[in-house]
Tab-separated table of C-alpha atoms in Angstrom:
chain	number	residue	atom	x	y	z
A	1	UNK	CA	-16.907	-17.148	-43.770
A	2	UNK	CA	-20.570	-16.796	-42.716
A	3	UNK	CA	-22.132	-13.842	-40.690
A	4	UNK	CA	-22.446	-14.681	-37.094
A	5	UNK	CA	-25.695	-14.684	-34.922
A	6	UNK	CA	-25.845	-14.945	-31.227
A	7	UNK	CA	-28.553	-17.588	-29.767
A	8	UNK	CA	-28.997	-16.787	-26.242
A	9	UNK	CA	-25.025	-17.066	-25.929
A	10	UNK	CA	-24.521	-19.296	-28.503
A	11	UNK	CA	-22.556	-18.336	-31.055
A	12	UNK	CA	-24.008	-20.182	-34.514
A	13	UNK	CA	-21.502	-18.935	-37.811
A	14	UNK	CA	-18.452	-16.825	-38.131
A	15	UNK	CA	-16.394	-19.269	-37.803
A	16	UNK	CA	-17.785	-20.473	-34.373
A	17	UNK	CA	-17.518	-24.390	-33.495
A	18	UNK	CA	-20.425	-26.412	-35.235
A	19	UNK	CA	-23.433	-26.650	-33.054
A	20	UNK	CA	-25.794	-29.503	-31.929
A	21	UNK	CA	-29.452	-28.932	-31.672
A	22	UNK	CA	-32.605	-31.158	-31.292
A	23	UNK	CA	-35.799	-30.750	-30.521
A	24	UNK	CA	-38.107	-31.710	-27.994
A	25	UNK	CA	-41.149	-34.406	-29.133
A	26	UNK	CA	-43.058	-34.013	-26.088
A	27	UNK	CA	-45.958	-31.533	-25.558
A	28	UNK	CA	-44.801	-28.392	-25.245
A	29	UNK	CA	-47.952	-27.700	-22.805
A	30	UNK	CA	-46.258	-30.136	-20.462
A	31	UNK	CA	-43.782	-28.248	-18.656
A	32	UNK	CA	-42.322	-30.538	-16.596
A	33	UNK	CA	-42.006	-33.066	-19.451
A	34	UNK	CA	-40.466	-30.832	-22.155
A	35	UNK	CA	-37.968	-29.124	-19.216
A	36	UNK	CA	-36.905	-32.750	-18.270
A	37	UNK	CA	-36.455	-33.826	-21.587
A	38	UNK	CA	-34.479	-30.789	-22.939
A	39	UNK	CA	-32.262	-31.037	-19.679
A	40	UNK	CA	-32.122	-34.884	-20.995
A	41	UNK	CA	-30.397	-33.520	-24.265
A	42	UNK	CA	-28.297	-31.148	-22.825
A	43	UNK	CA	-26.891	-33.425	-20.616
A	44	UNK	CA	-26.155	-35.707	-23.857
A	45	UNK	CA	-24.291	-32.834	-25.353
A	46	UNK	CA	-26.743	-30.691	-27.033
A	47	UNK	CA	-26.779	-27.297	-27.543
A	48	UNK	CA	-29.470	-25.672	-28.668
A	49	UNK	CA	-33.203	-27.030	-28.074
A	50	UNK	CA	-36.040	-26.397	-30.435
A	51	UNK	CA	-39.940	-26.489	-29.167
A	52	UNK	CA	-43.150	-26.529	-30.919
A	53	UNK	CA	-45.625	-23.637	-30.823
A	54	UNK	CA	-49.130	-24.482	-32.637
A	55	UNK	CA	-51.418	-22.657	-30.197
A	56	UNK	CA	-51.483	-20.498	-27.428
A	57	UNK	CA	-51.482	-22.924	-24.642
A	58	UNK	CA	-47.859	-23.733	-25.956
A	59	UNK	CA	-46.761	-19.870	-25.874
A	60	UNK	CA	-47.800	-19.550	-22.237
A	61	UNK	CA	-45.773	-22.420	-21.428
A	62	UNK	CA	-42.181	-21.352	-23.542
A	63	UNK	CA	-41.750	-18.313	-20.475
A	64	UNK	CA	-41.777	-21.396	-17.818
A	65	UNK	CA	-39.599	-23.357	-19.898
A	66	UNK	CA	-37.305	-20.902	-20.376
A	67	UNK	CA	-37.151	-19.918	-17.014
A	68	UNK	CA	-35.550	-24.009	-16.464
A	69	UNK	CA	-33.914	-24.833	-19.204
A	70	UNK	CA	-30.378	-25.111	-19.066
A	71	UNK	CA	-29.913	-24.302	-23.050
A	72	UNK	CA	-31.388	-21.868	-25.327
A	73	UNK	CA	-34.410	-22.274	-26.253
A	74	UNK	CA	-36.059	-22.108	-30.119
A	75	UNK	CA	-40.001	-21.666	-31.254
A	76	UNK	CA	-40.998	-23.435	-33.806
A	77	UNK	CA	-44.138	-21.646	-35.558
A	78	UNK	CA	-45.912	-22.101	-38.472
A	79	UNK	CA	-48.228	-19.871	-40.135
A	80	UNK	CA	-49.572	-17.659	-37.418
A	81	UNK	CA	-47.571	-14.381	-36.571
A	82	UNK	CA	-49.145	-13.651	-33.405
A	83	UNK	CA	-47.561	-16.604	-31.924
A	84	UNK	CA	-44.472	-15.423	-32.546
A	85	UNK	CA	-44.981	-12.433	-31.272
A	86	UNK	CA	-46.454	-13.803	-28.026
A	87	UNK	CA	-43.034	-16.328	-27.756
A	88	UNK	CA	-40.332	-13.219	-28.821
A	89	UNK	CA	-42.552	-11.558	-25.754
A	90	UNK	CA	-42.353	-14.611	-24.116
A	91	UNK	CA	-38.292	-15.210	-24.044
A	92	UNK	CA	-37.734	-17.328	-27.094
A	93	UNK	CA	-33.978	-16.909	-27.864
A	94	UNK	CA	-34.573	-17.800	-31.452
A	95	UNK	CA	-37.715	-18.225	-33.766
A	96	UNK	CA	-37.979	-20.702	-36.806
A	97	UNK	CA	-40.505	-19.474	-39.133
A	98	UNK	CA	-41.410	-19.112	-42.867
A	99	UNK	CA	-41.623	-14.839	-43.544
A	100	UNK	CA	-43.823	-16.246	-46.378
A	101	UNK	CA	-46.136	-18.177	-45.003
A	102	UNK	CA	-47.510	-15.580	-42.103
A	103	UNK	CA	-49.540	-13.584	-44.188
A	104	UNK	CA	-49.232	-10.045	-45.211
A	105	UNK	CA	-45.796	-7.923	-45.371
A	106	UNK	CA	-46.864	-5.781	-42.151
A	107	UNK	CA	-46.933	-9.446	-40.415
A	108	UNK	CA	-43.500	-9.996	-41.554
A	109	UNK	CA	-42.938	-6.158	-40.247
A	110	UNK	CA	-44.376	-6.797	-36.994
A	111	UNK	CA	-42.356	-10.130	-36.273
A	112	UNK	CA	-38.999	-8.695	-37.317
A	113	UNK	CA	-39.517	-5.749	-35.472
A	114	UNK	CA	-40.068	-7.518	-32.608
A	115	UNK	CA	-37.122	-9.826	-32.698
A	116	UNK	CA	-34.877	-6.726	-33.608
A	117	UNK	CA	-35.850	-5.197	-30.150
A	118	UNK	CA	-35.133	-8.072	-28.106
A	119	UNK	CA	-31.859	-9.321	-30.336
A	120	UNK	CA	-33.280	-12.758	-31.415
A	121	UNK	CA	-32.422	-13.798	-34.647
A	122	UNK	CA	-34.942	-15.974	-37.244
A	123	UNK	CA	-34.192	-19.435	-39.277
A	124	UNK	CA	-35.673	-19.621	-42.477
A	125	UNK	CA	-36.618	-23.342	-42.611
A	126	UNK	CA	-37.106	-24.214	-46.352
A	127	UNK	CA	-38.757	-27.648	-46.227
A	128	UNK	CA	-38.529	-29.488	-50.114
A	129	UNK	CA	-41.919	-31.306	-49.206
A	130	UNK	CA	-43.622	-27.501	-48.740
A	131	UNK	CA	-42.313	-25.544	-51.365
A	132	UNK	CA	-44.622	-22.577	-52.475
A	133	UNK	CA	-46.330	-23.086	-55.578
A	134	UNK	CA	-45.320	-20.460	-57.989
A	135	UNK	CA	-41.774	-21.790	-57.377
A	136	UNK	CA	-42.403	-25.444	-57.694
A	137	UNK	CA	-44.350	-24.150	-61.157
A	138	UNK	CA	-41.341	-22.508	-62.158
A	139	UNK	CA	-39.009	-25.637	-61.465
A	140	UNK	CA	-41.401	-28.389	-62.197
A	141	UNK	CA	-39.938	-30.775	-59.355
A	142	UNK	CA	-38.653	-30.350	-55.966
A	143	UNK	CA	-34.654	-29.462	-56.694
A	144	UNK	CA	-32.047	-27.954	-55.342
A	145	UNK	CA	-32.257	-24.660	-57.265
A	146	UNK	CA	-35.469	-24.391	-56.013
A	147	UNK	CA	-35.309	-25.311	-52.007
A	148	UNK	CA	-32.416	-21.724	-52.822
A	149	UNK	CA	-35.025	-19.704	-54.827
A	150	UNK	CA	-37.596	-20.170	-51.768
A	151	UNK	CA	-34.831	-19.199	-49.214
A	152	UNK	CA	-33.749	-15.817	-50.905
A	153	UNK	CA	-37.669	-15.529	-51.590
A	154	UNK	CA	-37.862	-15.111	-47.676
A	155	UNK	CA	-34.279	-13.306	-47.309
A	156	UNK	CA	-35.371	-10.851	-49.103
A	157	UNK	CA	-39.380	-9.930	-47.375
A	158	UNK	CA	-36.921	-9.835	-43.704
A	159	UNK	CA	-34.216	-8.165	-45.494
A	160	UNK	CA	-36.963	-5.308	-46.814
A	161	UNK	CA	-37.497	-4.395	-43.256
A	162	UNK	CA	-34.283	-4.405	-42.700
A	163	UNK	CA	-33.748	-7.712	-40.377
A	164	UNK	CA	-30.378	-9.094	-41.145
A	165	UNK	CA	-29.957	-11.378	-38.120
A	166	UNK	CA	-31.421	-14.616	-40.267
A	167	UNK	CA	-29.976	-18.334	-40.288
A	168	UNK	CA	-31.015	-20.772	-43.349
A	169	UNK	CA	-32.076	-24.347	-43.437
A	170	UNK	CA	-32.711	-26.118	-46.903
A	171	UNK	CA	-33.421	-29.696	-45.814
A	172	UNK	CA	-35.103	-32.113	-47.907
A	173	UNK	CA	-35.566	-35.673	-47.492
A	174	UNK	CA	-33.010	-36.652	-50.117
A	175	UNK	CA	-29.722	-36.548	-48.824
A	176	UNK	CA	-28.080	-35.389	-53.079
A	177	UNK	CA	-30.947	-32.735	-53.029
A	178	UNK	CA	-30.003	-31.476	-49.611
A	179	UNK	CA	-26.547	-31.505	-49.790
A	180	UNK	CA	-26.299	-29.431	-53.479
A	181	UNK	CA	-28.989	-27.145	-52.321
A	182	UNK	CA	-26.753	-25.968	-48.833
A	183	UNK	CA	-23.750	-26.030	-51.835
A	184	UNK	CA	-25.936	-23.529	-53.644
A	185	UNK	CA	-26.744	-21.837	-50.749
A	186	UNK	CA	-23.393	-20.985	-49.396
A	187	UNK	CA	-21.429	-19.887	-52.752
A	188	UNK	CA	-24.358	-17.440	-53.147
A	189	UNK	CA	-24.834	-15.932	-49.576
A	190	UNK	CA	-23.132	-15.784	-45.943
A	191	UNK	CA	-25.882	-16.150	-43.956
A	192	UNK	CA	-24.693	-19.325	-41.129
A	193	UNK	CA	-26.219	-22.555	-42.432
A	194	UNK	CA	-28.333	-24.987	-40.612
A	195	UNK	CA	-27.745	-27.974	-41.879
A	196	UNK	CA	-29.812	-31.468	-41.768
A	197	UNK	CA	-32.109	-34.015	-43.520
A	198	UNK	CA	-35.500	-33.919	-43.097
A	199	UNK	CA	-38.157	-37.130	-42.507
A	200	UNK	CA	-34.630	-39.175	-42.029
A	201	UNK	CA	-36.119	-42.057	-40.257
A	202	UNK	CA	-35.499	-44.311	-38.118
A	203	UNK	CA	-32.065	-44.121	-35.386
A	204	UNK	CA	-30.039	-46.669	-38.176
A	205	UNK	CA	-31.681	-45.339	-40.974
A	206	UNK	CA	-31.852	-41.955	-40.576
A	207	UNK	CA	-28.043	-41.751	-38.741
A	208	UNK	CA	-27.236	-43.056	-42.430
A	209	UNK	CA	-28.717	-40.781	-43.819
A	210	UNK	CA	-27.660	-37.881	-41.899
A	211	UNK	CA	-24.063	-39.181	-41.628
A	212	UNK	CA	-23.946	-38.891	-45.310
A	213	UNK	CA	-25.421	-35.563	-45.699
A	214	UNK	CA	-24.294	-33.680	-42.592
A	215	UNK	CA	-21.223	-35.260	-42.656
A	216	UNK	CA	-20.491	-34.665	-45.822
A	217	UNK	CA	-21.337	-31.317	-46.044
A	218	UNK	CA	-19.416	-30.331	-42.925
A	219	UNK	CA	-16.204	-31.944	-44.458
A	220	UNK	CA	-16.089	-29.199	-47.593
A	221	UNK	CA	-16.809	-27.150	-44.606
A	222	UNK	CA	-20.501	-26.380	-45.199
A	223	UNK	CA	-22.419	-25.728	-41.954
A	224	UNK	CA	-22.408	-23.891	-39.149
A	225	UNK	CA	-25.056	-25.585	-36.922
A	226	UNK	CA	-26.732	-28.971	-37.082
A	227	UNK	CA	-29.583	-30.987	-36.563
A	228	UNK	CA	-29.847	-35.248	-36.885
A	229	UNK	CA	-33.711	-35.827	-37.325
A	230	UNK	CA	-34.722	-38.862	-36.046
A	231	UNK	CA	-38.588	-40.647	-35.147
A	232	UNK	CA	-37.196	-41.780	-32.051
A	233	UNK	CA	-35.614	-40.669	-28.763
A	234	UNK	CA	-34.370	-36.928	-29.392
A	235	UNK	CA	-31.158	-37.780	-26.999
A	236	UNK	CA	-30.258	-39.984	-29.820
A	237	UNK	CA	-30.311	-37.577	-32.424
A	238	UNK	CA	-27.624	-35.579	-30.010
A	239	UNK	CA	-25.454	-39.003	-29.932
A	240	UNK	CA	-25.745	-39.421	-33.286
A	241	UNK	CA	-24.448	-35.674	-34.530
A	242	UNK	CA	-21.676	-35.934	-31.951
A	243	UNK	CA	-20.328	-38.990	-33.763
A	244	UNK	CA	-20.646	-36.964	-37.111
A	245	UNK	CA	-18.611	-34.264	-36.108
A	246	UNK	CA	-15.615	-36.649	-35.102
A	247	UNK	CA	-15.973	-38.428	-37.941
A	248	UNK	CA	-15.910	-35.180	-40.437
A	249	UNK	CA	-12.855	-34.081	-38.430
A	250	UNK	CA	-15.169	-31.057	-36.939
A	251	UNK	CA	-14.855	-31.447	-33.171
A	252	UNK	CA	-12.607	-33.794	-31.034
A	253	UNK	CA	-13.540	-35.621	-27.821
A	254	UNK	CA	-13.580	-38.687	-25.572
């Protein structure tokens, strides 16, 4: 069984129930916009929402959106530290960040000691299209083995400052490369999973896709919370993941 984190109430691991999450494709700036929209998905059945941070404009506005949305709320930053920093400040229940990609180790310091104060735990998202160099060197290609090497590459900068309170994606846009790599990933730590495909595609292309690899991950009972990425609608990335978990035997309704 995995470790369990708490996401502003919601309980991702540990043998919680599987959760849904999307995230929100409008701009982030736009209050009203991104507070209708993520009470949009919520209503769908969602769970957990997810919002981009790329500048400050966007951090001023995650405090107001927090303030009116109905779910917890993720940051989604990439690269700068001080963003972070400003969202953990800011209310953010969870933050989705690379502990490699921010810079120095007394960035890394300064974000997990700030989401150790305020109880917010970090996802690791390991992306096979961004893999660092050294490692891709090392491997040659994008692989599973890799997409794990990067993970416990960023484990173990949070881990050295002693932040344990971490959740792991591995998502890549093949669905055989994703699924081993989550495989790898859980018979070699208990950190809760994330689980998705990345760049899946369209709603009947990419709900292939994801049915496939979500689904079939959750049925060997890999996966603790869940994302269906589609370029369309996020509501129907929500429909879509509540038809995968009745169809892996995860959740029952309706």
């Amino acid at each position: 069984m995995t470790r369990q984190i708490n996401v502003g109430g919601v309980l991702i691991g540990g043998g919680a129930p599987v959760t849904i999450q999307s995230m929100t494709n409008t701009p982030t700036q736009d209050v009203a916009a991104t507070v209708a929209q993520i009470r949009e998905l919520a209503a769908a059945g969602c769970e957990i929402v997810r919002v981009a941070v790329p500048d400050m404009e966007a951090v001023h506005a995650v405090g107001k959106i927090k303030e009116h949305s109905p779910i917890p709320v993720v940051v989604d930053i990439h690269f700068d530290y001080k963003l972070a920093l400003e969202t953990i400040a800011a209310g953010a229940d969870k933050v989705r960040i690379n502990p490699g990609n921010i810079g120095g180790e007394d960035r890394v310091k300064a974000v997990a000691d700030a989401c150790r104060q305020r109880g917010i735990p970090i996802r690791i998202g390991v992306n096979g299209g961004s893999l660092e160099k050294p490692i891709l060197a090392r491997y040659g290609k994008i692989c599973p083995e890799a997409m794990v090497d990067s993970a416990f590459g960023h484990i173990r900068l949070l881990e050295k400052f002693d932040f344990g309170d971490i959740c792991v994606s591995l998502k890549s846009s093949s669905v055989p490369v994703s699924m081993r790599a989550y495989q790898l990933m859980s018979q070699k730590s208990d950190y809760p999973l994330h689980i998705g495909v990345t760049e899946a595609g369209t709603v009947r292309m990419g709900t292939l896709k994801s049915a496939v690899g979500i689904g079939g991950l959750l049925a060997l009972g890999v996966g603790d919370t869940m994302r269906v990425s589609l370029s369309a609608d996020p509501v129907e990335e929500v429909y879509a993941a509540r038809e995968i978990l009745k169809a892996a035997g995860v959740r029952q309704e309706g």
